[in-house]
Coordinates of N, CA and C in Angstrom, one line a residue:
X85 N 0.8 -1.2 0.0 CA 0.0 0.0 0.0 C 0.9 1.3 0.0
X86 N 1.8 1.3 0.5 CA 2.6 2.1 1.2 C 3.3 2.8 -0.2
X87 N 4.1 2.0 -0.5 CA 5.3 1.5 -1.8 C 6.1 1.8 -1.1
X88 N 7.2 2.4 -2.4 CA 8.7 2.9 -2.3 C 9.1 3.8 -2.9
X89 N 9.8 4.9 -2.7 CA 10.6 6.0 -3.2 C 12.0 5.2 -3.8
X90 N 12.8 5.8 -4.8 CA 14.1 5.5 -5.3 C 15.0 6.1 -4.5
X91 N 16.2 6.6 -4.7 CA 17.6 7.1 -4.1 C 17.2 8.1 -4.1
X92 N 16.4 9.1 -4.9 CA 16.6 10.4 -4.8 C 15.2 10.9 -3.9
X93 N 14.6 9.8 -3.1 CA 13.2 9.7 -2.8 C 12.1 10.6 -3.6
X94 N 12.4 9.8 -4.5 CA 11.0 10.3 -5.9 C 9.8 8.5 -5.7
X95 N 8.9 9.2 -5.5 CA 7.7 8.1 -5.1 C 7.9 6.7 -6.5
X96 N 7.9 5.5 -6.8 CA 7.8 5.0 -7.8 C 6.6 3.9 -7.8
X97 N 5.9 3.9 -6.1 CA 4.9 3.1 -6.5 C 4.0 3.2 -5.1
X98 N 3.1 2.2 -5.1 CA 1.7 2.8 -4.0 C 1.4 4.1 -3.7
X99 N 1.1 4.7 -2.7 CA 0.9 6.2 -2.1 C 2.3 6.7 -2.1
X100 N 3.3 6.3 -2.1 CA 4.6 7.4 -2.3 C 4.4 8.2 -3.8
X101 N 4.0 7.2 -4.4 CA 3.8 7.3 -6.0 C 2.8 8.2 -6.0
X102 N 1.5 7.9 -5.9 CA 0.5 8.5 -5.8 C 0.2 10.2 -5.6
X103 N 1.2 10.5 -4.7 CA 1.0 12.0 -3.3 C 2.4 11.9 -3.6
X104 N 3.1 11.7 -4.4 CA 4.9 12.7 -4.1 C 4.7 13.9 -3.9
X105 N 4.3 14.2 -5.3 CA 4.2 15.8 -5.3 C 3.3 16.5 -3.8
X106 N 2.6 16.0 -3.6 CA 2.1 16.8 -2.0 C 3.0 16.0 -1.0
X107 N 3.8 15.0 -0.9 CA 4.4 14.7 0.5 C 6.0 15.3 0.1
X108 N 6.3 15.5 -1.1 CA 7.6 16.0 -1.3 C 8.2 17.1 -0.9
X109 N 6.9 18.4 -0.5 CA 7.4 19.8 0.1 C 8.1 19.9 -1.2
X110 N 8.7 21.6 -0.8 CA 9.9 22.2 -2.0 C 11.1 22.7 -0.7
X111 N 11.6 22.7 -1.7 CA 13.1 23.2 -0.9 C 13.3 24.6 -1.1
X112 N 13.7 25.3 -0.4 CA 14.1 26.5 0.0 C 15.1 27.4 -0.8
X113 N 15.5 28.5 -0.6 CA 16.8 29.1 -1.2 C 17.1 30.5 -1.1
X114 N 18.0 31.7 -1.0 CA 17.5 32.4 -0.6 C 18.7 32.9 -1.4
X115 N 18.8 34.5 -2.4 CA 19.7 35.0 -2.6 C 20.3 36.1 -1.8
X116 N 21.6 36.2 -2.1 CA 22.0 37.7 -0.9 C 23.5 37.9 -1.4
X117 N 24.1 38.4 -0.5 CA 25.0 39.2 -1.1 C 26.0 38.6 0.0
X118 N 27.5 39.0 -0.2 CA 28.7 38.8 1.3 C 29.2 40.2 0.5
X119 N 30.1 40.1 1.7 CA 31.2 41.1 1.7 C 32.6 40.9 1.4
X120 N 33.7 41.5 1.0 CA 34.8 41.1 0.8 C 35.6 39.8 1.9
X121 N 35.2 39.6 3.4 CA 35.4 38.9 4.3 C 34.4 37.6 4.1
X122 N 33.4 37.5 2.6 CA 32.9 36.5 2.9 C 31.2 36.7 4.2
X123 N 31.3 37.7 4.6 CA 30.0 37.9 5.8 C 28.6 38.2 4.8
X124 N 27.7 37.8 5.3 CA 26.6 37.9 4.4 C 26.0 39.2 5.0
X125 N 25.6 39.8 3.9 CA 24.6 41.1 4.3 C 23.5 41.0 4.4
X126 N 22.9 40.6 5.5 CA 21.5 40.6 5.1 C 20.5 41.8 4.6
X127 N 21.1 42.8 4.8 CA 20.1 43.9 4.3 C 20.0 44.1 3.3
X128 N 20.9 43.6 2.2 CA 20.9 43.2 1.3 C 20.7 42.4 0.0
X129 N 19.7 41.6 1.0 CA 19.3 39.9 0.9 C 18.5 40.4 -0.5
X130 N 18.5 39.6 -1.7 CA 17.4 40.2 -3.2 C 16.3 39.4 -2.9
X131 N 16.2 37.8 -2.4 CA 15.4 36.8 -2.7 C 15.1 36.0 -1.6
X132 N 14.2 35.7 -1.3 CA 14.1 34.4 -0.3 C 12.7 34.0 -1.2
X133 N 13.3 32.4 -0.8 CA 11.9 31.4 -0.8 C 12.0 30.3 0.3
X134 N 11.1 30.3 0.9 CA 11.2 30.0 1.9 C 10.8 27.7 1.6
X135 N 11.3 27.4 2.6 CA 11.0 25.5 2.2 C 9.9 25.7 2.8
X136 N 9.4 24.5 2.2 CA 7.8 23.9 1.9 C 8.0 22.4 2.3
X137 N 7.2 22.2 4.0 CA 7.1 20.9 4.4 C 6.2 19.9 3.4
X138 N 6.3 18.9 3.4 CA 5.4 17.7 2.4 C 4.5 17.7 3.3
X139 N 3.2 17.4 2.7 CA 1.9 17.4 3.3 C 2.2 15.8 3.7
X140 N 1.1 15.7 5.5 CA 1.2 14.6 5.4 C -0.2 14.1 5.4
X141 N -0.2 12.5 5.1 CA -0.6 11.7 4.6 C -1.3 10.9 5.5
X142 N -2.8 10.9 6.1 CA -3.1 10.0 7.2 C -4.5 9.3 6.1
X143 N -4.1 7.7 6.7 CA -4.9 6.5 5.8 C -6.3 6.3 6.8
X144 N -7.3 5.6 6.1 CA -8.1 5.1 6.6 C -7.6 3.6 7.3
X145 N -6.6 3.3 6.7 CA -6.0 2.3 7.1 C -5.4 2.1 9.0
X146 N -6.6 0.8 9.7 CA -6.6 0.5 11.0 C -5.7 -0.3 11.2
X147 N -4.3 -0.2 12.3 CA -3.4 -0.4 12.7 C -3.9 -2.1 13.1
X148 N -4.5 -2.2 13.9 CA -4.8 -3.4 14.4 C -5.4 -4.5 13.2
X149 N -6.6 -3.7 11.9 CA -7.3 -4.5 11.4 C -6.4 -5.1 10.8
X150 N -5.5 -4.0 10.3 CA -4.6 -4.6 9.3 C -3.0 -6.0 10.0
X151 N -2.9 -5.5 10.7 CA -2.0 -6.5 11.8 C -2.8 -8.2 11.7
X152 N -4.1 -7.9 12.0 CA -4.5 -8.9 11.9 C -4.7 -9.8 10.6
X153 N -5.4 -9.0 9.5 CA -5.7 -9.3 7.9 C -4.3 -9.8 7.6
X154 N -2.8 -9.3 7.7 CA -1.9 -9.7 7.4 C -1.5 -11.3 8.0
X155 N -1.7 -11.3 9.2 CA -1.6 -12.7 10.3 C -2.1 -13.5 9.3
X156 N -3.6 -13.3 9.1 CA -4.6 -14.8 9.0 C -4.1 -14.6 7.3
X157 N -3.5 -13.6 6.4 CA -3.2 -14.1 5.4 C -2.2 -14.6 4.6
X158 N -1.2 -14.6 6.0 CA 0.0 -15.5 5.5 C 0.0 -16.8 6.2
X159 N -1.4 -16.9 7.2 CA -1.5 -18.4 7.6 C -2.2 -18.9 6.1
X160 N -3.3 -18.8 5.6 CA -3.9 -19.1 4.8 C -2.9 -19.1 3.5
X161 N -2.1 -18.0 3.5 CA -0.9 -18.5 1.9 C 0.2 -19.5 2.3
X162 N 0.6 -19.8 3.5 CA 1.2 -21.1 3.5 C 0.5 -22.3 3.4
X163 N -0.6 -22.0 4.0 CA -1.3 -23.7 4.5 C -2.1 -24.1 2.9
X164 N -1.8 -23.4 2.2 CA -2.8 -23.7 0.6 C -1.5 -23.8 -0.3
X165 N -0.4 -23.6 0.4 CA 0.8 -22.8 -0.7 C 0.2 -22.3 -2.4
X166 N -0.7 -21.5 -2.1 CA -1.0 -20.2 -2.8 C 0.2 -19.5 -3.7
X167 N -0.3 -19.6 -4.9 CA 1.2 -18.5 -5.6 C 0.8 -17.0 -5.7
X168 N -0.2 -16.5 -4.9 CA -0.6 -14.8 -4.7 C -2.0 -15.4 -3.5
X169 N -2.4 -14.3 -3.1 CA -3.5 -14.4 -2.2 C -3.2 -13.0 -1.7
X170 N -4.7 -12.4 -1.6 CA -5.4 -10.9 -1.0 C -6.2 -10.6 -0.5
X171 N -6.2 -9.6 0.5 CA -7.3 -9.6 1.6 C -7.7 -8.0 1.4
X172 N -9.0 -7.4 1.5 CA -9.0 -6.2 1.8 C -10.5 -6.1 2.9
X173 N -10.1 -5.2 3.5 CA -11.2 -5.0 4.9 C -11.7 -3.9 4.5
X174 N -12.6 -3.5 4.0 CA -13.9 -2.2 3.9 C -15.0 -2.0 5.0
X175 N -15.0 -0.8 5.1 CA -16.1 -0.2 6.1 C -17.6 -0.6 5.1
X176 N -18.6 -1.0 4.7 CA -18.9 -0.8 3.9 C -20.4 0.6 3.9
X177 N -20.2 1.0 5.1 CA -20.8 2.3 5.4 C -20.3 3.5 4.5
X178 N -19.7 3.5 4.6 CA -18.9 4.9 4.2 C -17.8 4.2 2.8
X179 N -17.3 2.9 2.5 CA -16.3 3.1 1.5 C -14.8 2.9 2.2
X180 N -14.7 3.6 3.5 CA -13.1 3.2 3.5 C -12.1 1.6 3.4
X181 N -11.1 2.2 3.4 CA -10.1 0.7 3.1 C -9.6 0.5 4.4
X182 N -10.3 -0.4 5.6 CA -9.6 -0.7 6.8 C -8.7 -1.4 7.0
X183 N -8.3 -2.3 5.7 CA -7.1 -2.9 6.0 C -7.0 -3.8 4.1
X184 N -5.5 -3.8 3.9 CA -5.5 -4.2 2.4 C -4.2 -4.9 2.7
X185 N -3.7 -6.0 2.0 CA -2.5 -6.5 1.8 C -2.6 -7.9 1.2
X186 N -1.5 -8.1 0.2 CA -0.9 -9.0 -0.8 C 0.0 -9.4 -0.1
X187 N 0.1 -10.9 -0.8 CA 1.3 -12.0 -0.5 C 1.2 -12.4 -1.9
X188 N 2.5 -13.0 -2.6 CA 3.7 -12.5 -1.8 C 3.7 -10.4 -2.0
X189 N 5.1 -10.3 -0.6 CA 4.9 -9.1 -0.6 C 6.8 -8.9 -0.1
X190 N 6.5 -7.7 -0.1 CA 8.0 -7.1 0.1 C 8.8 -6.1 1.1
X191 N 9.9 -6.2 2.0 CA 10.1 -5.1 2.5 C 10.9 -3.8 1.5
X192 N 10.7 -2.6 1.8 CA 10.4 -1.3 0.9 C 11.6 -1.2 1.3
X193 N 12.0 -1.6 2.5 CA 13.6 -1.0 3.3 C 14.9 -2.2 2.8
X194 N 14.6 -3.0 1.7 CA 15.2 -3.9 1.4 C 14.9 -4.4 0.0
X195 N 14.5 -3.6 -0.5 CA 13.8 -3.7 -2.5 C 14.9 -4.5 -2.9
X196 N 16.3 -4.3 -3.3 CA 16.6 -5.4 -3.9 C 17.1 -7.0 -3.8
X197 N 16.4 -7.0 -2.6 CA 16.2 -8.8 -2.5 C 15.0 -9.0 -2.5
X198 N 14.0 -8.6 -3.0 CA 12.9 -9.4 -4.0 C 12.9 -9.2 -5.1
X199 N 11.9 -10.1 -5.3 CA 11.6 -10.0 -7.0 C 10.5 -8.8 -6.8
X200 N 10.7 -7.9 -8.7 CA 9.8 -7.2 -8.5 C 8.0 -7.2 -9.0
X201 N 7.8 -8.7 -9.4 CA 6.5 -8.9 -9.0 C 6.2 -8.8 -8.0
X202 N 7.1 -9.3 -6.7 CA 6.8 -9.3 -5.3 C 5.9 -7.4 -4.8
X203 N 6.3 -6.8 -5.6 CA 5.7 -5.2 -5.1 C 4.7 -4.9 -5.4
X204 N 3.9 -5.4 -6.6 CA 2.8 -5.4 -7.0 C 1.8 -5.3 -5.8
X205 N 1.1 -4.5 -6.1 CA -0.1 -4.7 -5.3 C -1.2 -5.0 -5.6
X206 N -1.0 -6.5 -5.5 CA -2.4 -7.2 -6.6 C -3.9 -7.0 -6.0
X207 N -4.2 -6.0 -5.2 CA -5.6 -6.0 -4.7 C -6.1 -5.1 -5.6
X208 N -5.3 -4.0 -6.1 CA -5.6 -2.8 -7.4 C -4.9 -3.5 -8.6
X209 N -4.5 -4.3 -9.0 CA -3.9 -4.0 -10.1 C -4.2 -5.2 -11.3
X210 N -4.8 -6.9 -10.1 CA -4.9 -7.8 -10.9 C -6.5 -7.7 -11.1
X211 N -7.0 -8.8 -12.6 CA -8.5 -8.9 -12.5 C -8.6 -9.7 -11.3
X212 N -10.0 -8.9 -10.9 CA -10.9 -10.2 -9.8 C -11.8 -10.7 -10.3
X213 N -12.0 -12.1 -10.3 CA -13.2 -12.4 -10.4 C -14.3 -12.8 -9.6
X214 N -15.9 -12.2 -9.6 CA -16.1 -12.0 -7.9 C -16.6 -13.7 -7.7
X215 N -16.4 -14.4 -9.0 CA -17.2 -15.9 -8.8 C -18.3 -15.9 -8.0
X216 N -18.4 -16.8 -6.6 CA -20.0 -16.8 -6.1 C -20.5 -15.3 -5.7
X217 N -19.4 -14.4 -5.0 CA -20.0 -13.2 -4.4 C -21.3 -12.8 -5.3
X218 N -21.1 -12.8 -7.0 CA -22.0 -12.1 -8.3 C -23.3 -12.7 -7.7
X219 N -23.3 -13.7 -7.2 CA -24.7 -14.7 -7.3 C -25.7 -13.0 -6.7
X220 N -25.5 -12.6 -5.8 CA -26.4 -11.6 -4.9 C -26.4 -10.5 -6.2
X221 N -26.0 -10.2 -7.4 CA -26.4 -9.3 -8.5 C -27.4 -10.0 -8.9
X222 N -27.0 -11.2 -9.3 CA -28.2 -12.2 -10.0 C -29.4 -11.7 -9.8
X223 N -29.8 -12.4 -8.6 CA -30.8 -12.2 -7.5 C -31.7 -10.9 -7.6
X224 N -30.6 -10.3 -7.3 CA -31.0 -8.6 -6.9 C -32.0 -8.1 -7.9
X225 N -31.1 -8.6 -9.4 CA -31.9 -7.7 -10.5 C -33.1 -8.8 -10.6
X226 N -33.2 -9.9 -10.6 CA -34.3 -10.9 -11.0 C -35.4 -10.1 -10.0
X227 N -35.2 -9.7 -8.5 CA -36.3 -9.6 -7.3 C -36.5 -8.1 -7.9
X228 N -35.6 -7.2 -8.6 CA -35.9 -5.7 -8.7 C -37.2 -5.5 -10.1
X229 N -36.6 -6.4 -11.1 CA -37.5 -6.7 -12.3 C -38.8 -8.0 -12.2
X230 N -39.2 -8.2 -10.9 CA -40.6 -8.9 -10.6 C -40.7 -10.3 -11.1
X231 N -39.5 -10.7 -11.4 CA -39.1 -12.3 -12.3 C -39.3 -13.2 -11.2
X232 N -39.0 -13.0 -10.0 CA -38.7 -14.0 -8.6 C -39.4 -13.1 -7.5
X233 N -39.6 -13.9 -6.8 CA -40.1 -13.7 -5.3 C -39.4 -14.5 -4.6
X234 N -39.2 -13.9 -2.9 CA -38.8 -14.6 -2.4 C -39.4 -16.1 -2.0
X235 N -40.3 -16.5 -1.9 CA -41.4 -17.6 -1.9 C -40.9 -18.8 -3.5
X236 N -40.2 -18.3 -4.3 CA -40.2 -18.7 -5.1 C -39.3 -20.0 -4.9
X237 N -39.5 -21.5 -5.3 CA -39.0 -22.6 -5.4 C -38.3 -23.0 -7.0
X238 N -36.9 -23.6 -6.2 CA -36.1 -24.1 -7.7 C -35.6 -25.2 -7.6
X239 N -35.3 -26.2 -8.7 CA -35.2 -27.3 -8.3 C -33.7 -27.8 -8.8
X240 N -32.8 -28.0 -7.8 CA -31.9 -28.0 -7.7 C -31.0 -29.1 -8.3
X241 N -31.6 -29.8 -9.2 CA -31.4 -31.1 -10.0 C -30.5 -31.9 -8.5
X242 N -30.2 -31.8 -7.6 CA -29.3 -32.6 -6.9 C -28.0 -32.8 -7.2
X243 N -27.7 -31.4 -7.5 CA -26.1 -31.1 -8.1 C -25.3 -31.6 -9.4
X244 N -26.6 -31.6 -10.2 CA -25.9 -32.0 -11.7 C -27.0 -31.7 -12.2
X245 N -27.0 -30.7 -13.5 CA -28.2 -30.4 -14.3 C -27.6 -30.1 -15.9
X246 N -27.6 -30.7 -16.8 CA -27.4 -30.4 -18.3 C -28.3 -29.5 -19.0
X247 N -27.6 -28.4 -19.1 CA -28.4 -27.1 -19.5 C -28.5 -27.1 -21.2
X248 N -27.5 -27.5 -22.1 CA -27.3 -28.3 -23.1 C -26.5 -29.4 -23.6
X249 N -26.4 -30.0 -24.4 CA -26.2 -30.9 -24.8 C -24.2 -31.4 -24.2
X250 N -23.7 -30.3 -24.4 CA -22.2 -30.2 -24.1 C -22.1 -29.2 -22.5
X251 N -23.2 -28.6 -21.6 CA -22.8 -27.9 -20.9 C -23.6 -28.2 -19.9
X252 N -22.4 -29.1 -18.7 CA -23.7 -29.6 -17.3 C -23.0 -28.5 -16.3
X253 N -23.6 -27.9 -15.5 CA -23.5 -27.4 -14.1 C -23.6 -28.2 -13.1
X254 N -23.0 -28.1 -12.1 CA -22.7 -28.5 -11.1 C -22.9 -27.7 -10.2
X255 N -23.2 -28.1 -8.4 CA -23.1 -27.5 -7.4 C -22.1 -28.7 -6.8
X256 N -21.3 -27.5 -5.4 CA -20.7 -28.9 -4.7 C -20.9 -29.5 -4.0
X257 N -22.4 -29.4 -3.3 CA -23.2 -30.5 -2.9 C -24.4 -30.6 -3.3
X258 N -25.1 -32.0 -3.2 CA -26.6 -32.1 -3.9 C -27.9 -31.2 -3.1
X259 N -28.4 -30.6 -4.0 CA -29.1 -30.0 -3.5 C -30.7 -30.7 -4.4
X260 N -32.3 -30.7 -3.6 CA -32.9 -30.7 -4.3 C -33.8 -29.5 -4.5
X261 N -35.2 -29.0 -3.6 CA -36.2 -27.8 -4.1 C -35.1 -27.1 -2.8
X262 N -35.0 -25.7 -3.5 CA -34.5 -24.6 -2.4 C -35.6 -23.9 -2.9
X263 N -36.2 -22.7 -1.9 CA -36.3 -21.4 -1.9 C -35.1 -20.7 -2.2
X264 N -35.6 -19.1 -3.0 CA -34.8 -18.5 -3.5 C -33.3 -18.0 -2.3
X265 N -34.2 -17.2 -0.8 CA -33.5 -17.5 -0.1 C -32.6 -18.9 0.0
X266 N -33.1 -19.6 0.1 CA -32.0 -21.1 0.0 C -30.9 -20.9 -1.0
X267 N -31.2 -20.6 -2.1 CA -30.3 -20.9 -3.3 C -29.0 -19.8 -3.3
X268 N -29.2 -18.3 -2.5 CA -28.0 -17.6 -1.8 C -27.2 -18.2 -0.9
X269 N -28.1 -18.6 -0.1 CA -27.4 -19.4 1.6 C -26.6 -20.4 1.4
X270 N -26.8 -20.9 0.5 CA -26.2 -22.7 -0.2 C -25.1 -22.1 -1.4
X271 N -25.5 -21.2 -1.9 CA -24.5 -20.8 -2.8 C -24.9 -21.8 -4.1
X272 N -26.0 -21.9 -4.4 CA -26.4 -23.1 -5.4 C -26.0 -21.8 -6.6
X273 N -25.6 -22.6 -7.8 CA -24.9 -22.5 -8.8 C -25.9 -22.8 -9.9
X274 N -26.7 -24.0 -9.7 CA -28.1 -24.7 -10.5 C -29.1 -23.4 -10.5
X275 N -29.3 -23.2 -9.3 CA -30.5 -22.1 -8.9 C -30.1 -21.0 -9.1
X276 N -29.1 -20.7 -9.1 CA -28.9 -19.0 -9.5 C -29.1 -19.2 -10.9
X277 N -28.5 -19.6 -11.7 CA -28.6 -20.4 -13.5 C -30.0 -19.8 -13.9
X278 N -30.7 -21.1 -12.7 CA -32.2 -21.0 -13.0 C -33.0 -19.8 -12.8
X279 N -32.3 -18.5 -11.9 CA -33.1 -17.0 -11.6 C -32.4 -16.2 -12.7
X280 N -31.1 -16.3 -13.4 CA -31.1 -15.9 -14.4 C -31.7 -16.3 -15.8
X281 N -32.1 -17.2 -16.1 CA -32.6 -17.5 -17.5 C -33.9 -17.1 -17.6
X282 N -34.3 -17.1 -16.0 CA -36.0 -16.2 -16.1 C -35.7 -14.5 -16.4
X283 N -34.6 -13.8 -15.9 CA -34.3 -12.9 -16.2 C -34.0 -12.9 -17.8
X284 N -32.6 -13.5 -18.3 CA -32.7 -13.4 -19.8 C -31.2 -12.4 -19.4
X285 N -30.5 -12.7 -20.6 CA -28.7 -12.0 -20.8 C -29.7 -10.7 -21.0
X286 N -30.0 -9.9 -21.8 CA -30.1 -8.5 -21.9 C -30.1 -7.9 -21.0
X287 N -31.6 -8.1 -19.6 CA -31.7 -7.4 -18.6 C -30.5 -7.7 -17.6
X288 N -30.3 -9.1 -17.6 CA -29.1 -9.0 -16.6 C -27.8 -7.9 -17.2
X289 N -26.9 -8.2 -18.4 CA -26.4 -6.9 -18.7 C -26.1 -5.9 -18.5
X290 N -27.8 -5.4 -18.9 CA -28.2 -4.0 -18.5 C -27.6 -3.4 -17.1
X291 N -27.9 -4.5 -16.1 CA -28.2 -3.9 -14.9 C -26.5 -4.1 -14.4
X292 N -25.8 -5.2 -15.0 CA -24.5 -5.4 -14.6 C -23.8 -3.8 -14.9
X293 N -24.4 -3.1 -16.1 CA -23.5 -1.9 -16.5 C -23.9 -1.1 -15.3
X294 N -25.1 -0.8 -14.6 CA -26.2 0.1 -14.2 C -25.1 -0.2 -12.8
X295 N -24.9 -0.9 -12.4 CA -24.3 -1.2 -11.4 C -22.5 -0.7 -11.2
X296 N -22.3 -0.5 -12.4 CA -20.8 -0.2 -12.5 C -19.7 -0.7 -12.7
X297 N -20.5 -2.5 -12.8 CA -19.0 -3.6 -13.1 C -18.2 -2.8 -14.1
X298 N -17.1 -3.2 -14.5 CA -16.2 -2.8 -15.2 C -15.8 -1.0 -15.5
X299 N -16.2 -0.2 -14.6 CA -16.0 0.9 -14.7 C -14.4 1.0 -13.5
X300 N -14.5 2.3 -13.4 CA -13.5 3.0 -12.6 C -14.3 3.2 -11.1

């Protein structure tokens, strides 16, 4: 999150990068005159500019959340031996980032003994895909456009359903009738299928854009 500055501490990545120019301040300088002995005159001073502290820089980022998000995510990237894994903690009231961090990762005070994929900060930079989390768009737009109710029953083939000829879905346990509630709770893959095809690709689309996927 942080990044790193180079030798000449010019920002080259995360928030150093980001805010150089406001954490960098300007440097000072002042013209004037001396005297044959080398003494400066000040009453004679032509120019001052005076230095300019760097603004500082306070994160939404929580000392503890993130202490901990880091703990449980380097337990979880050894115990899977994971070749990347990322965590980020959001308020989701307000939007802030309470806690963000990638493995693998790097110390800033020792850049050239990692690799420099290691600095990446893959929580901004790689695609996500949100896999099950989407199922709750599904839903949303099918309950917003009057296609489902929550009362509504799906029948869950019992975790294998051939939707055509070459294309079977699966859940990863058997499921048979859920309610719609059910088919979030379970994370059924059959039933969400089955609340989207009552919806139909155009309206789902629509609402995927209306929503913001793929923007900024």
């Amino acid at each position: 999150v942080i990044g790193f500055s180079n030798v000449d501490t010019v920002g080259q990545e995360g928030l150093e990068l980001l805010y150089h120019e406001k954490l960098a301040g300007r440097s000072g300088y002042r013209y004037t005159k001396r005297d044959a002995k080398g003494r400066e005159m000040v009453a004679l001073e032509e120019k001052l500019i005076p230095a300019v502290n760097g603004a500082r820089l306070i994160l939404t980022i929580n000392q503890y959340i993130q202490y901990v998000t880091e703990r449980a995510l380097d337990d979880a990237f050894r115990k899977h031996h994971a070749e990347s894994a990322i965590a980020i903690v959001m308020n989701p009231k307000t939007g802030e980032i309470l806690a963000m961090a990638t493995r693998p990762t790097f110390d800033p005070n020792r850049l050239n003994e990692f690799d420099a994929a290691h600095r990446r900060n893959r929580t901004i930079t790689d695609i996500f895909e949100p896999a099950s989390v989407f199922k709750m768009v599904t839903v949303a737009v099918a309950l917003n456009e009057g296609k489902v109710t929550v009362h509504d029953v799906f029948d869950c083939e019992q975790g294998e359903w051939r939707v055509r000829p070459r294309r079977v879905i699966h859940d990863v346990h058997p499921y048979g009738r859920l309610t719609l509630p059910e088919v979030l709770i379970k994370s059924s893959n059959i039933g969400t299928v089955k609340v989207g095809m009552r919806l139909g690709e155009r309206a789902l689309y629509r609402y995927i854009k209306a929503f913001g996927f793929g923007e900024k």
